[in-house]
Amino acid sequence: MFPIDRVTTWVGRERELAAVRAAVDTLARGRGSVVWVEGDAGIGKSSLIAAGIRPVQEIGGEVLWGTADPLSQRFPLQVMLDCLQIRPRSADPRRAEIAKFLRDRRLGLLATDDVLYTAVEMLVSLVDELCAVAPTTVVVDDLQWADEASLAMWHRLALTVDQLPLLLVGACRPVARRQDIRESRAAVHRRGGTVITLGPLADAEVAELAAGLAGDSPIPELAEIAAQTRGNPFFLRELVDAHLRGQASRSPASLATTLNDRLAGLPAETADMLRTASLLGGEFTVTDLAALSRRQPSELAASVRDAVEAGIVVDGGRRLAFGHPLIQQALYGSMPQALRTALHLEAAAALAAAETEPTRVAQQLLAADQPGVAWARAWLLEATPALAARAPEIAAELLRRELDHSSTSAADLTALSTGLARTLLALGRDAEAAARARQALAVAGESGEKAEMSWVLARALFSTGDNDAAVDAVRQALAQPVLPEVWRARLLASLAMFERAGTGDLRAADDTARQALSAAERAGDAFSTAYALTDLWMTHSVRRDHLGALGHVDRALEVLGTGAEHTDLRAYALDARIFTMQNLDRWQEAEQSLRDARELAWRTGGSGPVSSALTAAVLLYWLGRWDDALTELMSVESDATALTYSGLRERGPVLLWHGLAAMIAGRRDQAAVAREHLRAGLDLPIVTVSDRENRDFLIAAHALAVEREGDPARALRILSGLLDRRAGEMTLIHQWLPDLVRLATTVDNAAVASAALRASQFEAKAESTPARAAAASQRCRGLAGQDPAPLREAVEYYRRVGPPVDLAGALEDLAAVLAARGQAAEAKTALDEAIDRYQGLDAGWNIRRATTRLRQLGVRRGVRGRRPVRATSGWEALTPTELRIAGLVANGRSTPDIGQDLYLSRRTVQTHISHILAKLGVRSRVEIAREALRRETTVR
């Protein structure tokens, strides 16, 4: 909502106003920027911004304005949803779709389908699309009250202003306590934005403003009034207005007194309406106000008109807002606490009766803090699935309050505990989720209730690393004399997963998974059917029966279909399929599976989970597309909401993220970057089997870093840790074993070399279809026996099917063995090709290592002429993917459109565009298009 600035006399702030206007001028030229305005309440932040951005509408731009307030700050994304006008009945189908997504979403069975993360993706895409139509200004006022998710999204938008015609403005009071506020302010500096700090007006400016406000009406106490305001223009305006209306016989002592004086001049009905409206926050709809007042909207027309004419409320079209946040806060604070409590409870009842969205009702219940009210408890029990998906922290708090109330019945205790346990599981509060699940189990009567809570309890215990307790919980539930078939299937599917992770007994896990599958099919439950099939995918993958695994995961995806349900399980299955295709060396099909996953994500409203970016990064690493892999990783790193709200809350993905980033940095001789990721990754504890299965890149990168420092013996000890692959563990150690044999022969450690060779042979033999492990075993055999024949076979295999990264390594190994056998000419040929391939990867460390390794064996690189140095700036520095994206930008395509065309997430496209801007030395998409056109003209 664009606020109406009622100050007709502008005094001071000329320099600050010019800074905001400069940002608008930049916007008019097609470039974005970010402005941060800070200062005390009433100091003029909103007025400055409103005056500064008025020309936006003259250049055909759109202004979106949202204001945070204390009542809504605990509701995720609330201020951004209000700012971007996300409403179910919006005439804009994109906005209506987002509103429908949030309204209809329910907490998923796996409790990992992150609604907030997907909603943020949808909102950021909306802003991108709006910017493609017209220059857009997004203002968020009173950021100090913004909820964490809204502030994180504001931060995300700040990272995109160099790519879009987007002017992003934030207004904030000085806040020292909130770390996220400090980080967002710092981000403005890092992005080259403008930080404006407003202090009190000077005495002369206060006097000038006071005189301007008074006009031709003499006020004898004007000097006294001006002095009392201490340079605060809002307080000054209110005091002058009070005197002009003759409603203050003396200088008021506070803003609240001033506002009460102003209300005294309004009809009683209008004053009552305004106090009621203050319960709804800074902005409100007439519909909600009518529901609270238990009156028809038409009956409020006169009061609304009076409030607008008095300047207390401003008309924003579909919504009304208080003229200044301080007005709402003063009105709200003027009511006694007991009255506010009663009114909040009454408001909640009215909004619930009007079937308002759950977050609006929950906001009032939270403020009322009156557990034990029968209707409110009944409403909460019904609304929990939707509320927990949209605002899990609030759902958990309201449920806790009801549970702690002394009058809770046994039936309500069961239902409330069940809802709370599932909500806590979604929040990752595993220990508390387990405790609440046990509480529910103690009072649950129906077999279905007991089964569901046993399932939640087991999953919570498994997440804490207590696998044995998780198994016991499931077995006790399965022993019930009466058990619904659907819950038997789900419990058995969980048990299969726990058995594999706990004891490593794959036969037992298979048997349990097949029992789960039979029960699921009898129950007709798609979720447990797919869950059991992914269990079978896992056990077959651990056995290295990748074709069998592929059959199970394909069937799981077929069962799940492409609907909106079970998106968490579907994402897992798609990642599993990509993993299997890699192990089968079917790299093109792995890429196609990644495109399928992202196409599905686009169709269902998001850009795909963070796990998809990590899966893509691993795939791109092995394909030798390291720049693209790093872009995927950077898209996760720069995404605060992903780190806060998505899969990276778990250690496994974080370990993989740091490990892969450290590996690429180490191989590219970027020691400082590698150290930073290693430090962060190695500090994480290894607790669950998922942690172990995601740490291999981290261990390999650590060993590489130590070898680079000149300590191959210690590097060998570190990398040898991968030989400890426990029963039932998935970890693919074959891809690291050639390096282990190489290090072992370097330091003359025959025992480790033999152990690594045996491990590689075991891995190769386990493959039902000879593929990656078989090729790695050939490399190990050639290195251990100094035999070039198996190394030649591995090289030819990699030439046919890949992956390119392994081909480069195998060529280096072949060169070393040939040199050791005195076959210098052939060794030089293999070395030259290995170096060429390493140069294509920009793998500086591998080039140095290979060169040194062969020099020690008497072989030097051939004289091939100086290879052109890889460009770091200009059009020639763009990667193939960046060139394609630059062309699409030049054609006017939006980020979401580019993502769909190239099967990339929106975050990844944005990261690519940031790289393009930096390499070309330009500041906007318009300039990318201009550079593309210039280059095309030059080529012609």
PDB file of C-alpha atoms in Angstrom, residues 571-820:
ATOM      1  CA  ALA A 571      11.556 -35.355  -4.754  1.00  0.00           C
ATOM      2  CA  TYR A 572      13.436 -38.080  -2.898  1.00  0.00           C
ATOM      3  CA  ALA A 573      12.531 -40.653  -5.543  1.00  0.00           C
ATOM      4  CA  LEU A 574      13.643 -38.370  -8.386  1.00  0.00           C
ATOM      5  CA  ASP A 575      16.993 -37.751  -6.694  1.00  0.00           C
ATOM      6  CA  ALA A 576      17.296 -41.516  -6.203  1.00  0.00           C
ATOM      7  CA  ARG A 577      16.757 -42.110  -9.896  1.00  0.00           C
ATOM      8  CA  ILE A 578      19.489 -39.630 -10.824  1.00  0.00           C
ATOM      9  CA  PHE A 579      21.829 -41.359  -8.376  1.00  0.00           C
ATOM     10  CA  THR A 580      21.120 -44.747  -9.948  1.00  0.00           C
ATOM     11  CA  MET A 581      21.668 -43.491 -13.484  1.00  0.00           C
ATOM     12  CA  GLN A 582      25.065 -42.159 -12.442  1.00  0.00           C
ATOM     13  CA  ASN A 583      26.018 -45.546 -11.034  1.00  0.00           C
ATOM     14  CA  LEU A 584      24.993 -47.186 -14.273  1.00  0.00           C
ATOM     15  CA  ASP A 585      27.125 -44.673 -16.215  1.00  0.00           C
ATOM     16  CA  ARG A 586      23.993 -43.591 -18.057  1.00  0.00           C
ATOM     17  CA  TRP A 587      24.901 -39.940 -17.795  1.00  0.00           C
ATOM     18  CA  GLN A 588      22.586 -38.528 -20.446  1.00  0.00           C
ATOM     19  CA  GLU A 589      19.649 -40.257 -18.794  1.00  0.00           C
ATOM     20  CA  ALA A 590      20.767 -38.874 -15.437  1.00  0.00           C
ATOM     21  CA  GLU A 591      20.656 -35.374 -16.915  1.00  0.00           C
ATOM     22  CA  GLN A 592      17.215 -36.066 -18.363  1.00  0.00           C
ATOM     23  CA  SER A 593      15.997 -37.213 -14.933  1.00  0.00           C
ATOM     24  CA  LEU A 594      17.271 -33.959 -13.469  1.00  0.00           C
ATOM     25  CA  ARG A 595      15.367 -32.019 -16.137  1.00  0.00           C
ATOM     26  CA  ASP A 596      12.254 -34.070 -15.388  1.00  0.00           C
ATOM     27  CA  ALA A 597      12.579 -33.268 -11.680  1.00  0.00           C
ATOM     28  CA  ARG A 598      12.874 -29.567 -12.353  1.00  0.00           C
ATOM     29  CA  GLU A 599      10.083 -29.518 -14.896  1.00  0.00           C
ATOM     30  CA  LEU A 600       7.825 -31.141 -12.312  1.00  0.00           C
ATOM     31  CA  ALA A 601       8.923 -28.600  -9.713  1.00  0.00           C
ATOM     32  CA  TRP A 602       8.050 -25.733 -12.072  1.00  0.00           C
ATOM     33  CA  ARG A 603       4.631 -27.259 -12.799  1.00  0.00           C
ATOM     34  CA  THR A 604       3.822 -27.652  -9.104  1.00  0.00           C
ATOM     35  CA  GLY A 605       4.678 -24.067  -8.253  1.00  0.00           C
ATOM     36  CA  GLY A 606       8.242 -24.039  -6.980  1.00  0.00           C
ATOM     37  CA  SER A 607      11.822 -24.255  -8.169  1.00  0.00           C
ATOM     38  CA  GLY A 608      12.509 -27.581  -6.539  1.00  0.00           C
ATOM     39  CA  PRO A 609      13.970 -28.372  -3.148  1.00  0.00           C
ATOM     40  CA  VAL A 610      17.524 -27.618  -2.142  1.00  0.00           C
ATOM     41  CA  SER A 611      18.347 -31.314  -2.423  1.00  0.00           C
ATOM     42  CA  SER A 612      17.739 -30.961  -6.170  1.00  0.00           C
ATOM     43  CA  ALA A 613      20.482 -28.324  -6.392  1.00  0.00           C
ATOM     44  CA  LEU A 614      22.895 -30.608  -4.531  1.00  0.00           C
ATOM     45  CA  THR A 615      21.986 -33.588  -6.703  1.00  0.00           C
ATOM     46  CA  ALA A 616      22.552 -31.440  -9.781  1.00  0.00           C
ATOM     47  CA  ALA A 617      25.882 -30.191  -8.437  1.00  0.00           C
ATOM     48  CA  VAL A 618      27.182 -33.739  -7.873  1.00  0.00           C
ATOM     49  CA  LEU A 619      26.080 -34.799 -11.350  1.00  0.00           C
ATOM     50  CA  LEU A 620      27.717 -31.744 -12.937  1.00  0.00           C
ATOM     51  CA  TYR A 621      30.901 -32.359 -10.961  1.00  0.00           C
ATOM     52  CA  TRP A 622      31.384 -35.820 -12.464  1.00  0.00           C
ATOM     53  CA  LEU A 623      30.460 -34.514 -15.915  1.00  0.00           C
ATOM     54  CA  GLY A 624      33.284 -31.981 -15.612  1.00  0.00           C
ATOM     55  CA  ARG A 625      30.995 -28.953 -15.675  1.00  0.00           C
ATOM     56  CA  TRP A 626      32.471 -27.500 -12.522  1.00  0.00           C
ATOM     57  CA  ASP A 627      31.416 -23.915 -13.176  1.00  0.00           C
ATOM     58  CA  ASP A 628      27.811 -25.055 -13.428  1.00  0.00           C
ATOM     59  CA  ALA A 629      28.236 -27.249 -10.345  1.00  0.00           C
ATOM     60  CA  LEU A 630      29.547 -24.284  -8.376  1.00  0.00           C
ATOM     61  CA  THR A 631      26.642 -22.186  -9.593  1.00  0.00           C
ATOM     62  CA  GLU A 632      24.237 -24.778  -8.190  1.00  0.00           C
ATOM     63  CA  LEU A 633      26.118 -24.737  -4.885  1.00  0.00           C
ATOM     64  CA  MET A 634      26.230 -20.945  -4.799  1.00  0.00           C
ATOM     65  CA  SER A 635      22.508 -20.778  -5.455  1.00  0.00           C
ATOM     66  CA  VAL A 636      22.049 -22.703  -2.207  1.00  0.00           C
ATOM     67  CA  GLU A 637      24.656 -20.697  -0.316  1.00  0.00           C
ATOM     68  CA  SER A 638      23.109 -17.340  -1.246  1.00  0.00           C
ATOM     69  CA  ASP A 639      19.616 -18.533  -0.389  1.00  0.00           C
ATOM     70  CA  ALA A 640      18.963 -17.673   3.257  1.00  0.00           C
ATOM     71  CA  THR A 641      15.513 -19.238   3.193  1.00  0.00           C
ATOM     72  CA  ALA A 642      16.863 -22.494   1.913  1.00  0.00           C
ATOM     73  CA  LEU A 643      19.342 -22.652   4.739  1.00  0.00           C
ATOM     74  CA  THR A 644      16.649 -21.814   7.256  1.00  0.00           C
ATOM     75  CA  TYR A 645      13.568 -23.525   5.969  1.00  0.00           C
ATOM     76  CA  SER A 646      14.585 -26.374   3.707  1.00  0.00           C
ATOM     77  CA  GLY A 647      16.483 -29.655   3.655  1.00  0.00           C
ATOM     78  CA  LEU A 648      19.741 -28.086   4.769  1.00  0.00           C
ATOM     79  CA  ARG A 649      18.472 -28.153   8.352  1.00  0.00           C
ATOM     80  CA  GLU A 650      19.750 -31.746   8.263  1.00  0.00           C
ATOM     81  CA  ARG A 651      23.456 -32.472   8.532  1.00  0.00           C
ATOM     82  CA  GLY A 652      23.635 -34.884   5.574  1.00  0.00           C
ATOM     83  CA  PRO A 653      23.007 -32.302   2.820  1.00  0.00           C
ATOM     84  CA  VAL A 654      25.227 -29.764   4.608  1.00  0.00           C
ATOM     85  CA  LEU A 655      28.098 -32.264   4.707  1.00  0.00           C
ATOM     86  CA  LEU A 656      27.682 -32.909   0.988  1.00  0.00           C
ATOM     87  CA  TRP A 657      27.440 -29.189   0.216  1.00  0.00           C
ATOM     88  CA  HIS A 658      30.657 -28.308   2.045  1.00  0.00           C
ATOM     89  CA  GLY A 659      32.457 -31.403   0.787  1.00  0.00           C
ATOM     90  CA  LEU A 660      31.724 -30.818  -2.888  1.00  0.00           C
ATOM     91  CA  ALA A 661      32.532 -27.102  -2.677  1.00  0.00           C
ATOM     92  CA  ALA A 662      35.816 -27.892  -0.904  1.00  0.00           C
ATOM     93  CA  MET A 663      36.696 -30.555  -3.484  1.00  0.00           C
ATOM     94  CA  ILE A 664      36.297 -28.206  -6.463  1.00  0.00           C
ATOM     95  CA  ALA A 665      38.116 -25.391  -4.665  1.00  0.00           C
ATOM     96  CA  GLY A 666      40.973 -27.699  -3.713  1.00  0.00           C
ATOM     97  CA  ARG A 667      41.398 -29.080  -7.211  1.00  0.00           C
ATOM     98  CA  ARG A 668      41.386 -25.525  -8.545  1.00  0.00           C
ATOM     99  CA  ASP A 669      44.088 -24.419  -6.101  1.00  0.00           C
ATOM    100  CA  GLN A 670      41.708 -22.127  -4.211  1.00  0.00           C
ATOM    101  CA  ALA A 671      43.110 -23.014  -0.804  1.00  0.00           C
ATOM    102  CA  ALA A 672      41.318 -20.359   1.257  1.00  0.00           C
ATOM    103  CA  VAL A 673      37.880 -21.311  -0.087  1.00  0.00           C
ATOM    104  CA  ALA A 674      38.591 -24.992   0.462  1.00  0.00           C
ATOM    105  CA  ARG A 675      39.732 -24.354   4.051  1.00  0.00           C
ATOM    106  CA  GLU A 676      36.550 -22.422   4.841  1.00  0.00           C
ATOM    107  CA  HIS A 677      34.289 -25.226   3.646  1.00  0.00           C
ATOM    108  CA  LEU A 678      36.389 -27.917   5.307  1.00  0.00           C
ATOM    109  CA  ARG A 679      36.343 -26.083   8.606  1.00  0.00           C
ATOM    110  CA  ALA A 680      32.560 -25.767   8.504  1.00  0.00           C
ATOM    111  CA  GLY A 681      31.947 -29.330   7.331  1.00  0.00           C
ATOM    112  CA  LEU A 682      34.394 -31.088   9.642  1.00  0.00           C
ATOM    113  CA  ASP A 683      32.870 -29.319  12.657  1.00  0.00           C
ATOM    114  CA  LEU A 684      29.554 -31.112  12.090  1.00  0.00           C
ATOM    115  CA  PRO A 685      28.995 -34.289  14.135  1.00  0.00           C
ATOM    116  CA  ILE A 686      28.429 -37.627  12.378  1.00  0.00           C
ATOM    117  CA  VAL A 687      25.385 -39.120  14.102  1.00  0.00           C
ATOM    118  CA  THR A 688      23.038 -40.814  11.652  1.00  0.00           C
ATOM    119  CA  VAL A 689      23.607 -43.160   8.740  1.00  0.00           C
ATOM    120  CA  SER A 690      22.615 -40.271   6.438  1.00  0.00           C
ATOM    121  CA  ASP A 691      25.523 -38.282   7.861  1.00  0.00           C
ATOM    122  CA  ARG A 692      27.926 -41.116   7.018  1.00  0.00           C
ATOM    123  CA  GLU A 693      26.528 -41.510   3.512  1.00  0.00           C
ATOM    124  CA  ASN A 694      26.933 -37.805   2.731  1.00  0.00           C
ATOM    125  CA  ARG A 695      30.448 -37.275   4.069  1.00  0.00           C
ATOM    126  CA  ASP A 696      32.537 -38.944   1.339  1.00  0.00           C
ATOM    127  CA  PHE A 697      33.187 -35.751  -0.642  1.00  0.00           C
ATOM    128  CA  LEU A 698      34.193 -34.020   2.588  1.00  0.00           C
ATOM    129  CA  ILE A 699      36.673 -36.763   3.524  1.00  0.00           C
ATOM    130  CA  ALA A 700      38.130 -36.845   0.007  1.00  0.00           C
ATOM    131  CA  ALA A 701      38.440 -33.046  -0.067  1.00  0.00           C
ATOM    132  CA  HIS A 702      40.136 -33.076   3.343  1.00  0.00           C
ATOM    133  CA  ALA A 703      42.656 -35.644   2.135  1.00  0.00           C
ATOM    134  CA  LEU A 704      43.273 -33.591  -1.016  1.00  0.00           C
ATOM    135  CA  ALA A 705      43.908 -30.457   1.057  1.00  0.00           C
ATOM    136  CA  VAL A 706      46.418 -32.269   3.273  1.00  0.00           C
ATOM    137  CA  GLU A 707      48.187 -33.742   0.218  1.00  0.00           C
ATOM    138  CA  ARG A 708      48.410 -30.260  -1.292  1.00  0.00           C
ATOM    139  CA  GLU A 709      50.137 -29.161   1.910  1.00  0.00           C
ATOM    140  CA  GLY A 710      52.814 -31.797   1.317  1.00  0.00           C
ATOM    141  CA  ASP A 711      51.777 -34.581   3.711  1.00  0.00           C
ATOM    142  CA  PRO A 712      50.678 -37.583   1.612  1.00  0.00           C
ATOM    143  CA  ALA A 713      50.979 -39.991   4.554  1.00  0.00           C
ATOM    144  CA  ARG A 714      48.419 -38.049   6.570  1.00  0.00           C
ATOM    145  CA  ALA A 715      46.247 -37.656   3.481  1.00  0.00           C
ATOM    146  CA  LEU A 716      46.328 -41.446   3.157  1.00  0.00           C
ATOM    147  CA  ARG A 717      45.168 -41.886   6.754  1.00  0.00           C
ATOM    148  CA  ILE A 718      42.282 -39.473   6.203  1.00  0.00           C
ATOM    149  CA  LEU A 719      41.119 -41.036   2.960  1.00  0.00           C
ATOM    150  CA  SER A 720      41.438 -44.531   4.438  1.00  0.00           C
ATOM    151  CA  GLY A 721      38.512 -43.670   6.677  1.00  0.00           C
ATOM    152  CA  LEU A 722      36.240 -44.397   3.712  1.00  0.00           C
ATOM    153  CA  LEU A 723      37.206 -48.083   3.896  1.00  0.00           C
ATOM    154  CA  ASP A 724      35.102 -48.293   7.048  1.00  0.00           C
ATOM    155  CA  ARG A 725      31.831 -48.797   5.182  1.00  0.00           C
ATOM    156  CA  ARG A 726      29.450 -50.403   7.617  1.00  0.00           C
ATOM    157  CA  ALA A 727      26.934 -53.108   6.773  1.00  0.00           C
ATOM    158  CA  GLY A 728      23.936 -51.664   4.989  1.00  0.00           C
ATOM    159  CA  GLU A 729      25.628 -48.328   4.303  1.00  0.00           C
ATOM    160  CA  MET A 730      25.140 -46.822   0.863  1.00  0.00           C
ATOM    161  CA  THR A 731      28.391 -44.828   0.588  1.00  0.00           C
ATOM    162  CA  LEU A 732      29.988 -45.187  -2.839  1.00  0.00           C
ATOM    163  CA  ILE A 733      33.638 -45.698  -1.957  1.00  0.00           C
ATOM    164  CA  HIS A 734      34.714 -47.012  -5.374  1.00  0.00           C
ATOM    165  CA  GLN A 735      35.016 -43.481  -6.786  1.00  0.00           C
ATOM    166  CA  TRP A 736      37.723 -42.613  -4.238  1.00  0.00           C
ATOM    167  CA  LEU A 737      39.672 -45.890  -4.219  1.00  0.00           C
ATOM    168  CA  PRO A 738      42.017 -45.106  -7.152  1.00  0.00           C
ATOM    169  CA  ASP A 739      43.261 -42.044  -5.248  1.00  0.00           C
ATOM    170  CA  LEU A 740      43.685 -44.203  -2.153  1.00  0.00           C
ATOM    171  CA  VAL A 741      45.840 -46.704  -4.071  1.00  0.00           C
ATOM    172  CA  ARG A 742      47.829 -43.847  -5.615  1.00  0.00           C
ATOM    173  CA  LEU A 743      48.557 -42.326  -2.192  1.00  0.00           C
ATOM    174  CA  ALA A 744      49.398 -45.739  -0.720  1.00  0.00           C
ATOM    175  CA  THR A 745      51.958 -46.447  -3.458  1.00  0.00           C
ATOM    176  CA  THR A 746      53.346 -42.916  -3.086  1.00  0.00           C
ATOM    177  CA  VAL A 747      54.190 -43.474   0.597  1.00  0.00           C
ATOM    178  CA  ASP A 748      54.949 -47.182   0.051  1.00  0.00           C
ATOM    179  CA  ASN A 749      52.125 -48.454   2.268  1.00  0.00           C
ATOM    180  CA  ALA A 750      51.460 -51.893   0.827  1.00  0.00           C
ATOM    181  CA  ALA A 751      48.877 -52.813   3.446  1.00  0.00           C
ATOM    182  CA  VAL A 752      46.559 -49.934   2.604  1.00  0.00           C
ATOM    183  CA  ALA A 753      47.125 -50.429  -1.123  1.00  0.00           C
ATOM    184  CA  SER A 754      46.069 -54.071  -0.788  1.00  0.00           C
ATOM    185  CA  ALA A 755      43.053 -53.147   1.344  1.00  0.00           C
ATOM    186  CA  ALA A 756      41.957 -50.559  -1.203  1.00  0.00           C
ATOM    187  CA  LEU A 757      42.436 -53.033  -4.066  1.00  0.00           C
ATOM    188  CA  ARG A 758      40.348 -55.661  -2.270  1.00  0.00           C
ATOM    189  CA  ALA A 759      37.654 -53.095  -1.576  1.00  0.00           C
ATOM    190  CA  SER A 760      37.553 -52.080  -5.236  1.00  0.00           C
ATOM    191  CA  GLN A 761      37.271 -55.699  -6.342  1.00  0.00           C
ATOM    192  CA  PHE A 762      34.457 -56.275  -3.860  1.00  0.00           C
ATOM    193  CA  GLU A 763      32.617 -53.195  -5.162  1.00  0.00           C
ATOM    194  CA  ALA A 764      33.081 -54.304  -8.770  1.00  0.00           C
ATOM    195  CA  LYS A 765      31.911 -57.830  -8.050  1.00  0.00           C
ATOM    196  CA  ALA A 766      28.821 -56.493  -6.278  1.00  0.00           C
ATOM    197  CA  GLU A 767      27.691 -54.601  -9.389  1.00  0.00           C
ATOM    198  CA  SER A 768      24.976 -56.619 -11.087  1.00  0.00           C
ATOM    199  CA  THR A 769      25.798 -54.682 -14.257  1.00  0.00           C
ATOM    200  CA  PRO A 770      29.499 -53.787 -14.658  1.00  0.00           C
ATOM    201  CA  ALA A 771      29.772 -49.995 -14.622  1.00  0.00           C
ATOM    202  CA  ARG A 772      31.511 -47.343 -12.520  1.00  0.00           C
ATOM    203  CA  ALA A 773      32.801 -49.647  -9.796  1.00  0.00           C
ATOM    204  CA  ALA A 774      34.220 -52.064 -12.380  1.00  0.00           C
ATOM    205  CA  ALA A 775      36.094 -49.271 -14.145  1.00  0.00           C
ATOM    206  CA  ALA A 776      37.415 -47.944 -10.818  1.00  0.00           C
ATOM    207  CA  SER A 777      38.594 -51.464  -9.933  1.00  0.00           C
ATOM    208  CA  GLN A 778      40.558 -51.635 -13.179  1.00  0.00           C
ATOM    209  CA  ARG A 779      42.297 -48.374 -12.257  1.00  0.00           C
ATOM    210  CA  CYS A 780      43.122 -49.732  -8.806  1.00  0.00           C
ATOM    211  CA  ARG A 781      44.453 -52.988 -10.249  1.00  0.00           C
ATOM    212  CA  GLY A 782      46.631 -51.134 -12.740  1.00  0.00           C
ATOM    213  CA  LEU A 783      48.048 -48.803 -10.075  1.00  0.00           C
ATOM    214  CA  ALA A 784      48.653 -51.528  -7.483  1.00  0.00           C
ATOM    215  CA  GLY A 785      50.320 -53.875  -9.971  1.00  0.00           C
ATOM    216  CA  GLN A 786      51.985 -51.150 -12.076  1.00  0.00           C
ATOM    217  CA  ASP A 787      50.196 -52.750 -15.029  1.00  0.00           C
ATOM    218  CA  PRO A 788      49.125 -50.425 -17.867  1.00  0.00           C
ATOM    219  CA  ALA A 789      46.703 -52.929 -19.428  1.00  0.00           C
ATOM    220  CA  PRO A 790      43.779 -52.498 -16.980  1.00  0.00           C
ATOM    221  CA  LEU A 791      44.421 -48.759 -16.955  1.00  0.00           C
ATOM    222  CA  ARG A 792      44.125 -48.673 -20.758  1.00  0.00           C
ATOM    223  CA  GLU A 793      40.831 -50.563 -20.462  1.00  0.00           C
ATOM    224  CA  ALA A 794      39.578 -48.024 -17.913  1.00  0.00           C
ATOM    225  CA  VAL A 795      40.613 -45.122 -20.157  1.00  0.00           C
ATOM    226  CA  GLU A 796      38.782 -46.597 -23.150  1.00  0.00           C
ATOM    227  CA  TYR A 797      35.715 -47.264 -21.002  1.00  0.00           C
ATOM    228  CA  TYR A 798      35.660 -43.644 -19.811  1.00  0.00           C
ATOM    229  CA  ARG A 799      36.076 -42.432 -23.386  1.00  0.00           C
ATOM    230  CA  ARG A 800      32.942 -44.335 -24.367  1.00  0.00           C
ATOM    231  CA  VAL A 801      30.635 -43.589 -21.439  1.00  0.00           C
ATOM    232  CA  GLY A 802      32.373 -41.197 -19.032  1.00  0.00           C
ATOM    233  CA  PRO A 803      32.427 -39.528 -16.664  1.00  0.00           C
ATOM    234  CA  PRO A 804      34.969 -36.953 -17.957  1.00  0.00           C
ATOM    235  CA  VAL A 805      36.479 -36.319 -14.525  1.00  0.00           C
ATOM    236  CA  ASP A 806      37.389 -39.992 -14.143  1.00  0.00           C
ATOM    237  CA  LEU A 807      38.850 -40.029 -17.652  1.00  0.00           C
ATOM    238  CA  ALA A 808      41.336 -37.290 -16.750  1.00  0.00           C
ATOM    239  CA  GLY A 809      42.393 -39.125 -13.609  1.00  0.00           C
ATOM    240  CA  ALA A 810      42.754 -42.447 -15.387  1.00  0.00           C
ATOM    241  CA  LEU A 811      44.955 -40.837 -18.071  1.00  0.00           C
ATOM    242  CA  GLU A 812      47.243 -39.428 -15.372  1.00  0.00           C
ATOM    243  CA  ASP A 813      47.466 -42.836 -13.685  1.00  0.00           C
ATOM    244  CA  LEU A 814      48.212 -44.517 -17.022  1.00  0.00           C
ATOM    245  CA  ALA A 815      50.961 -41.993 -17.753  1.00  0.00           C
ATOM    246  CA  ALA A 816      52.567 -42.652 -14.361  1.00  0.00           C
ATOM    247  CA  VAL A 817      52.550 -46.457 -14.767  1.00  0.00           C
ATOM    248  CA  LEU A 818      53.895 -46.229 -18.329  1.00  0.00           C
ATOM    249  CA  ALA A 819      56.679 -43.919 -17.171  1.00  0.00           C
ATOM    250  CA  ALA A 820      57.605 -46.276 -14.342  1.00  0.00           C
TER     251      ALA A 820
END
